[in-house]
mmCIF file of C-alpha atoms in Angstrom:
data_model
loop_
_atom_site.group_PDB
_atom_site.id
_atom_site.type_symbol
_atom_site.label_atom_id
_atom_site.label_comp_id
_atom_site.label_asym_id
_atom_site.label_seq_id
_atom_site.Cartn_x
_atom_site.Cartn_y
_atom_site.Cartn_z
ATOM 1 C CA UNK W 438 -109.708 44.318 10.412
ATOM 2 C CA UNK W 439 -106.200 42.894 10.652
ATOM 3 C CA UNK W 440 -104.967 40.412 8.103
ATOM 4 C CA UNK W 441 -104.667 36.792 9.030
ATOM 5 C CA UNK W 442 -101.228 35.828 10.436
ATOM 6 C CA UNK W 443 -100.217 34.046 7.234
ATOM 7 C CA UNK W 444 -101.052 37.129 5.182
ATOM 8 C CA UNK W 445 -99.208 39.362 7.624
ATOM 9 C CA UNK W 446 -96.120 37.161 7.426
ATOM 10 C CA UNK W 447 -96.234 37.241 3.628
ATOM 11 C CA UNK W 448 -96.608 41.019 3.669
ATOM 12 C CA UNK W 449 -93.723 41.339 6.133
ATOM 13 C CA UNK W 450 -91.511 39.178 3.878
ATOM 14 C CA UNK W 451 -92.295 41.441 0.938
ATOM 15 C CA UNK W 452 -91.687 44.526 3.065
ATOM 16 C CA UNK W 453 -88.251 43.286 4.131
ATOM 17 C CA UNK W 454 -87.397 42.533 0.509
ATOM 18 C CA UNK W 455 -88.552 45.996 -0.553
ATOM 19 C CA UNK W 456 -86.613 47.551 2.342
ATOM 20 C CA UNK W 457 -83.377 45.907 1.275
ATOM 21 C CA UNK W 458 -83.954 46.972 -2.357
ATOM 22 C CA UNK W 459 -84.690 50.529 -1.205
ATOM 23 C CA UNK W 460 -81.650 50.759 1.079
ATOM 24 C CA UNK W 461 -79.356 49.380 -1.637
ATOM 25 C CA UNK W 462 -80.489 51.979 -4.136
ATOM 26 C CA UNK W 463 -79.359 55.570 -3.340
ATOM 27 C CA UNK W 464 -82.091 56.978 -5.590
ATOM 28 C CA UNK W 465 -84.910 54.910 -4.067
ATOM 29 C CA UNK W 466 -83.672 55.517 -0.502
ATOM 30 C CA UNK W 467 -83.503 59.286 -1.015
ATOM 31 C CA UNK W 468 -86.976 59.283 -2.528
ATOM 32 C CA UNK W 469 -88.324 57.261 0.412
ATOM 33 C CA UNK W 470 -86.681 59.556 2.948
ATOM 34 C CA UNK W 471 -88.118 62.653 1.300
ATOM 35 C CA UNK W 472 -91.646 61.288 0.837
ATOM 36 C CA UNK W 473 -91.815 59.856 4.374
ATOM 37 C CA UNK W 474 -90.441 63.078 5.886
ATOM 38 C CA UNK W 475 -92.965 65.233 4.022
ATOM 39 C CA UNK W 476 -95.818 62.905 5.044
ATOM 40 C CA UNK W 477 -94.865 63.292 8.713
ATOM 41 C CA UNK W 478 -94.259 67.039 8.607
ATOM 42 C CA UNK W 479 -96.376 68.547 5.825
ATOM 43 C CA UNK W 480 -98.908 70.028 8.270
ATOM 44 C CA UNK W 481 -96.112 72.118 9.842
ATOM 45 C CA UNK W 482 -94.425 73.148 6.615
ATOM 46 C CA UNK W 483 -94.924 76.557 4.992
ATOM 47 C CA UNK W 484 -96.744 76.149 1.703
ATOM 48 C CA UNK W 485 -93.974 77.874 -0.217
ATOM 49 C CA UNK W 486 -91.221 75.620 1.142
ATOM 50 C CA UNK W 487 -89.785 72.730 -0.783
ATOM 51 C CA UNK W 488 -86.787 70.529 -0.173
ATOM 52 C CA UNK W 489 -83.773 71.928 -2.046
ATOM 53 C CA UNK W 490 -81.675 70.100 -4.573
ATOM 54 C CA UNK W 491 -78.071 69.486 -3.609
ATOM 55 C CA UNK W 492 -76.669 72.089 -6.031
ATOM 56 C CA UNK W 493 -78.747 74.988 -4.691
ATOM 57 C CA UNK W 494 -76.313 75.755 -1.924
ATOM 58 C CA UNK W 495 -72.573 76.216 -1.769
ATOM 59 C CA UNK W 496 -70.865 74.133 0.924
ATOM 60 C CA UNK W 497 -67.370 73.149 1.935
ATOM 61 C CA UNK W 498 -67.874 69.439 2.372
ATOM 62 C CA UNK W 499 -65.961 66.235 2.920
ATOM 63 C CA UNK W 500 -67.345 63.020 1.502
ATOM 64 C CA UNK W 501 -66.280 61.152 4.642
ATOM 65 C CA UNK W 502 -67.525 63.245 7.531
ATOM 66 C CA UNK W 503 -70.003 65.885 6.367
ATOM 67 C CA UNK W 504 -73.769 65.406 6.358
ATOM 68 C CA UNK W 505 -74.885 65.960 2.736
ATOM 69 C CA UNK W 506 -76.768 69.122 1.774
ATOM 70 C CA UNK W 507 -80.492 68.361 1.591
ATOM 71 C CA UNK W 508 -80.478 65.705 4.334
ATOM 72 C CA UNK W 509 -83.592 65.838 6.521
ATOM 73 C CA UNK W 510 -82.734 66.223 10.199
ATOM 74 C CA UNK W 511 -84.202 66.722 13.668
ATOM 75 C CA UNK W 512 -82.594 69.146 16.117
ATOM 76 C CA UNK W 513 -81.452 67.426 19.313
ATOM 77 C CA UNK W 514 -80.460 70.256 21.640
ATOM 78 C CA UNK W 515 -80.155 70.510 25.392
ATOM 79 C CA UNK W 516 -80.289 74.308 25.633
ATOM 80 C CA UNK W 517 -83.228 76.553 26.515
ATOM 81 C CA UNK W 518 -83.819 77.854 22.980
ATOM 82 C CA UNK W 519 -86.896 75.694 22.495
ATOM 83 C CA UNK W 520 -85.503 74.267 19.255
ATOM 84 C CA UNK W 521 -85.291 70.639 20.475
ATOM 85 C CA UNK W 522 -87.354 68.370 18.241
ATOM 86 C CA UNK W 523 -87.749 70.884 15.407
ATOM 87 C CA UNK W 524 -87.241 69.458 11.922
ATOM 88 C CA UNK W 525 -85.818 70.722 8.642
ATOM 89 C CA UNK W 526 -83.064 70.062 6.144
ATOM 90 C CA UNK W 527 -79.370 70.866 5.897
ATOM 91 C CA UNK W 528 -78.623 73.808 3.582
ATOM 92 C CA UNK W 529 -75.012 74.729 4.357
ATOM 93 C CA UNK W 530 -71.940 73.467 6.116
ATOM 94 C CA UNK W 531 -69.308 75.777 7.600
ATOM 95 C CA UNK W 532 -66.077 73.827 7.335
ATOM 96 C CA UNK W 533 -64.188 76.251 9.652
ATOM 97 C CA UNK W 534 -66.719 76.388 12.492
ATOM 98 C CA UNK W 535 -67.928 72.830 11.863
ATOM 99 C CA UNK W 536 -71.534 73.984 12.021
ATOM 100 C CA UNK W 537 -74.590 73.407 9.848
ATOM 101 C CA UNK W 538 -77.256 75.755 8.654
ATOM 102 C CA UNK W 539 -80.680 74.111 8.783
ATOM 103 C CA UNK W 540 -83.832 75.384 7.091
ATOM 104 C CA UNK W 541 -86.650 74.579 9.483
ATOM 105 C CA UNK W 542 -90.142 73.701 8.387
ATOM 106 C CA UNK W 543 -91.458 76.848 10.058
ATOM 107 C CA UNK W 544 -89.483 78.825 7.489
ATOM 108 C CA UNK W 545 -86.639 80.015 9.716
ATOM 109 C CA UNK W 546 -82.928 79.186 9.575
ATOM 110 C CA UNK W 547 -80.752 78.043 12.476
ATOM 111 C CA UNK W 548 -77.057 77.276 12.966
ATOM 112 C CA UNK W 549 -76.174 74.153 14.982
ATOM 113 C CA UNK W 550 -73.268 71.873 15.809
ATOM 114 C CA UNK W 551 -73.200 68.476 14.139
ATOM 115 C CA UNK W 552 -73.759 66.776 17.498
ATOM 116 C CA UNK W 553 -77.135 68.567 17.682
ATOM 117 C CA UNK W 554 -78.447 66.918 14.508
ATOM 118 C CA UNK W 555 -80.147 63.551 14.086
ATOM 119 C CA UNK W 556 -80.476 62.409 10.489
ATOM 120 C CA UNK W 557 -83.967 61.252 9.457
ATOM 121 C CA UNK W 558 -82.952 58.185 7.461
ATOM 122 C CA UNK W 559 -84.543 54.902 6.549
ATOM 123 C CA UNK W 560 -83.074 51.880 8.356
ATOM 124 C CA UNK W 561 -83.609 48.142 8.027
ATOM 125 C CA UNK W 562 -84.977 46.403 11.129
ATOM 126 C CA UNK W 563 -83.059 43.317 12.206
ATOM 127 C CA UNK W 564 -85.094 40.109 12.424
ATOM 128 C CA UNK W 565 -84.665 39.625 16.209
ATOM 129 C CA UNK W 566 -85.882 43.121 17.109
ATOM 130 C CA UNK W 567 -89.330 43.311 18.712
ATOM 131 C CA UNK W 568 -90.463 45.647 15.958
ATOM 132 C CA UNK W 569 -89.816 42.880 13.446
ATOM 133 C CA UNK W 570 -90.983 39.957 15.603
ATOM 134 C CA UNK W 571 -94.099 41.516 17.084
ATOM 135 C CA UNK W 572 -95.173 44.007 14.435
ATOM 136 C CA UNK W 573 -93.522 42.344 11.439
ATOM 137 C CA UNK W 574 -92.047 45.611 10.256
ATOM 138 C CA UNK W 575 -89.071 45.517 7.860
ATOM 139 C CA UNK W 576 -87.896 49.106 7.939
ATOM 140 C CA UNK W 577 -88.495 52.412 9.745
ATOM 141 C CA UNK W 578 -87.434 56.054 9.736
ATOM 142 C CA UNK W 579 -85.252 57.503 12.509
ATOM 143 C CA UNK W 580 -86.850 60.673 13.927
ATOM 144 C CA UNK W 581 -84.775 61.636 16.948
ATOM 145 C CA UNK W 582 -82.333 60.402 19.534
ATOM 146 C CA UNK W 583 -83.585 59.601 23.030
ATOM 147 C CA UNK W 584 -81.621 59.972 26.242
ATOM 148 C CA UNK W 585 -79.257 57.023 26.046
ATOM 149 C CA UNK W 586 -77.576 54.853 28.633
ATOM 150 C CA UNK W 587 -73.794 54.819 28.719
ATOM 151 C CA UNK W 588 -73.395 51.821 26.412
ATOM 152 C CA UNK W 589 -76.029 51.949 23.694
ATOM 153 C CA UNK W 590 -77.989 54.725 21.985
ATOM 154 C CA UNK W 591 -81.819 54.722 21.680
ATOM 155 C CA UNK W 592 -83.747 56.372 18.880
ATOM 156 C CA UNK W 593 -87.321 57.432 18.234
ATOM 157 C CA UNK W 594 -88.471 55.784 15.022
ATOM 158 C CA UNK W 595 -91.655 55.850 12.942
ATOM 159 C CA UNK W 596 -93.120 53.158 10.692
ATOM 160 C CA UNK W 597 -96.287 52.399 8.804
ATOM 161 C CA UNK W 598 -98.607 49.760 10.347
ATOM 162 C CA UNK W 599 -101.583 48.850 8.153
ATOM 163 C CA UNK W 600 -101.587 52.393 6.787
ATOM 164 C CA UNK W 601 -101.351 54.003 10.228
ATOM 165 C CA UNK W 602 -98.196 55.988 11.189
ATOM 166 C CA UNK W 603 -96.807 54.584 14.436
ATOM 167 C CA UNK W 604 -93.784 55.140 16.683
ATOM 168 C CA UNK W 605 -91.303 52.794 18.330
ATOM 169 C CA UNK W 606 -88.071 52.997 20.332
ATOM 170 C CA UNK W 607 -85.103 51.312 18.675
ATOM 171 C CA UNK W 608 -81.682 50.485 20.121
ATOM 172 C CA UNK W 609 -78.664 50.900 17.851
ATOM 173 C CA UNK W 610 -78.195 47.125 17.591
ATOM 174 C CA UNK W 611 -81.799 46.588 16.385
ATOM 175 C CA UNK W 612 -81.410 48.219 12.986
ATOM 176 C CA UNK W 613 -78.938 48.528 10.151
ATOM 177 C CA UNK W 614 -77.795 51.939 8.917
ATOM 178 C CA UNK W 615 -77.432 52.148 5.119
ATOM 179 C CA UNK W 616 -74.032 52.434 3.435
ATOM 180 C CA UNK W 617 -73.100 56.020 2.710
ATOM 181 C CA UNK W 618 -74.579 57.435 5.926
ATOM 182 C CA UNK W 619 -72.399 59.819 7.974
ATOM 183 C CA UNK W 620 -72.063 58.671 11.610
ATOM 184 C CA UNK W 621 -70.206 59.579 14.797
ATOM 185 C CA UNK W 622 -68.050 57.096 16.740
ATOM 186 C CA UNK W 623 -68.479 56.930 20.522
ATOM 187 C CA UNK W 624 -67.259 54.531 23.187
ATOM 188 C CA UNK W 625 -64.471 52.840 21.220
ATOM 189 C CA UNK W 626 -62.203 50.926 23.599
ATOM 190 C CA UNK W 627 -59.363 49.789 21.365
ATOM 191 C CA UNK W 628 -59.068 53.030 19.367
ATOM 192 C CA UNK W 629 -60.270 55.770 21.726
ATOM 193 C CA UNK W 630 -58.502 58.433 19.644
ATOM 194 C CA UNK W 631 -61.340 58.070 17.107
ATOM 195 C CA UNK W 632 -64.151 58.709 19.609
ATOM 196 C CA UNK W 633 -66.095 61.817 18.606
ATOM 197 C CA UNK W 634 -64.904 61.505 14.978
ATOM 198 C CA UNK W 635 -67.296 61.404 12.041
ATOM 199 C CA UNK W 636 -67.067 59.038 9.119
ATOM 200 C CA UNK W 637 -69.025 57.339 6.358
ATOM 201 C CA UNK W 638 -70.403 53.811 6.615
ATOM 202 C CA UNK W 639 -69.081 51.728 3.703
ATOM 203 C CA UNK W 640 -70.199 48.288 4.829
ATOM 204 C CA UNK W 641 -72.015 46.330 7.533
ATOM 205 C CA UNK W 642 -70.899 42.832 8.522
ATOM 206 C CA UNK W 643 -73.315 40.595 10.430
ATOM 207 C CA UNK W 644 -71.458 38.283 12.778
ATOM 208 C CA UNK W 645 -73.456 36.132 15.225
ATOM 209 C CA UNK W 646 -71.227 33.729 17.178
ATOM 210 C CA UNK W 647 -72.233 30.170 17.987
ATOM 211 C CA UNK W 648 -73.012 31.168 21.566
ATOM 212 C CA UNK W 649 -75.446 33.741 20.266
ATOM 213 C CA UNK W 650 -73.237 36.768 20.956
ATOM 214 C CA UNK W 651 -73.722 39.555 18.431
ATOM 215 C CA UNK W 652 -70.364 40.825 17.119
ATOM 216 C CA UNK W 653 -71.773 42.556 14.051
ATOM 217 C CA UNK W 654 -69.948 45.729 13.040
ATOM 218 C CA UNK W 655 -69.805 48.599 10.568
ATOM 219 C CA UNK W 656 -66.830 49.524 8.458
ATOM 220 C CA UNK W 657 -66.570 53.314 8.868
ATOM 221 C CA UNK W 658 -64.338 55.318 6.541
ATOM 222 C CA UNK W 659 -62.819 58.321 8.312
ATOM 223 C CA UNK W 660 -60.541 59.472 5.508
ATOM 224 C CA UNK W 661 -58.931 58.243 2.311
ATOM 225 C CA UNK W 662 -56.445 56.200 4.363
ATOM 226 C CA UNK W 663 -58.237 55.432 7.660
ATOM 227 C CA UNK W 664 -61.166 53.112 8.254
ATOM 228 C CA UNK W 665 -62.441 51.627 11.510
ATOM 229 C CA UNK W 666 -64.351 48.465 12.343
ATOM 230 C CA UNK W 667 -66.927 49.631 14.896
ATOM 231 C CA UNK W 668 -69.481 47.475 16.684
ATOM 232 C CA UNK W 669 -73.036 48.762 16.310
ATOM 233 C CA UNK W 670 -73.178 50.148 19.856
ATOM 234 C CA UNK W 671 -70.298 52.496 19.088
ATOM 235 C CA UNK W 672 -72.005 54.169 16.139
ATOM 236 C CA UNK W 673 -74.273 57.211 16.521
ATOM 237 C CA UNK W 674 -76.491 58.963 14.026
#
């Protein structure tokens, strides 16, 4: 049986508080990502496989635009290889070819472009989103990217509802990506030269105007000297 509304509201409040604490702690967020990923994929994983530590693999990396080794990802490919939707973790980065090696949960390895990866990360749900208002969920895990309209990206997300794993579609303005996440910029109007570039989120600023217009944005660091203020619709995982 479901809890009474007051109990659900109290639980949701605690969940949001826990979500913020988790997202603000790199250690807790990494642990949540790993445990949630394994819970969703353990039935498909070879028994001998285990997520690697970051120092198991050599990689030429940049702290501003390279997905960290060990990050859990979903392949988002449009080719006929049959790899779309497969999951695994990043094991190497080729800095010359700009490709990633991914160890899949079926035990095989594959080489993909960065645009073909969707990071399976924990995000905080914004209070106005239906997932928060209707289901009273404070955070969820991004699983994959859906076909998006021209302006805003959509993502497949999973969350826990009374102990039951459930799925939901989230728009990019309905959740907050944690600091430190590598993202791609798309659709920038004022600085189009940065479209297609990767960078690291260093801050999120919520800005709701008096008329209700949402002007919230991320601060994305592209290099030691360049950072961009990008509205949420211009940021892709």
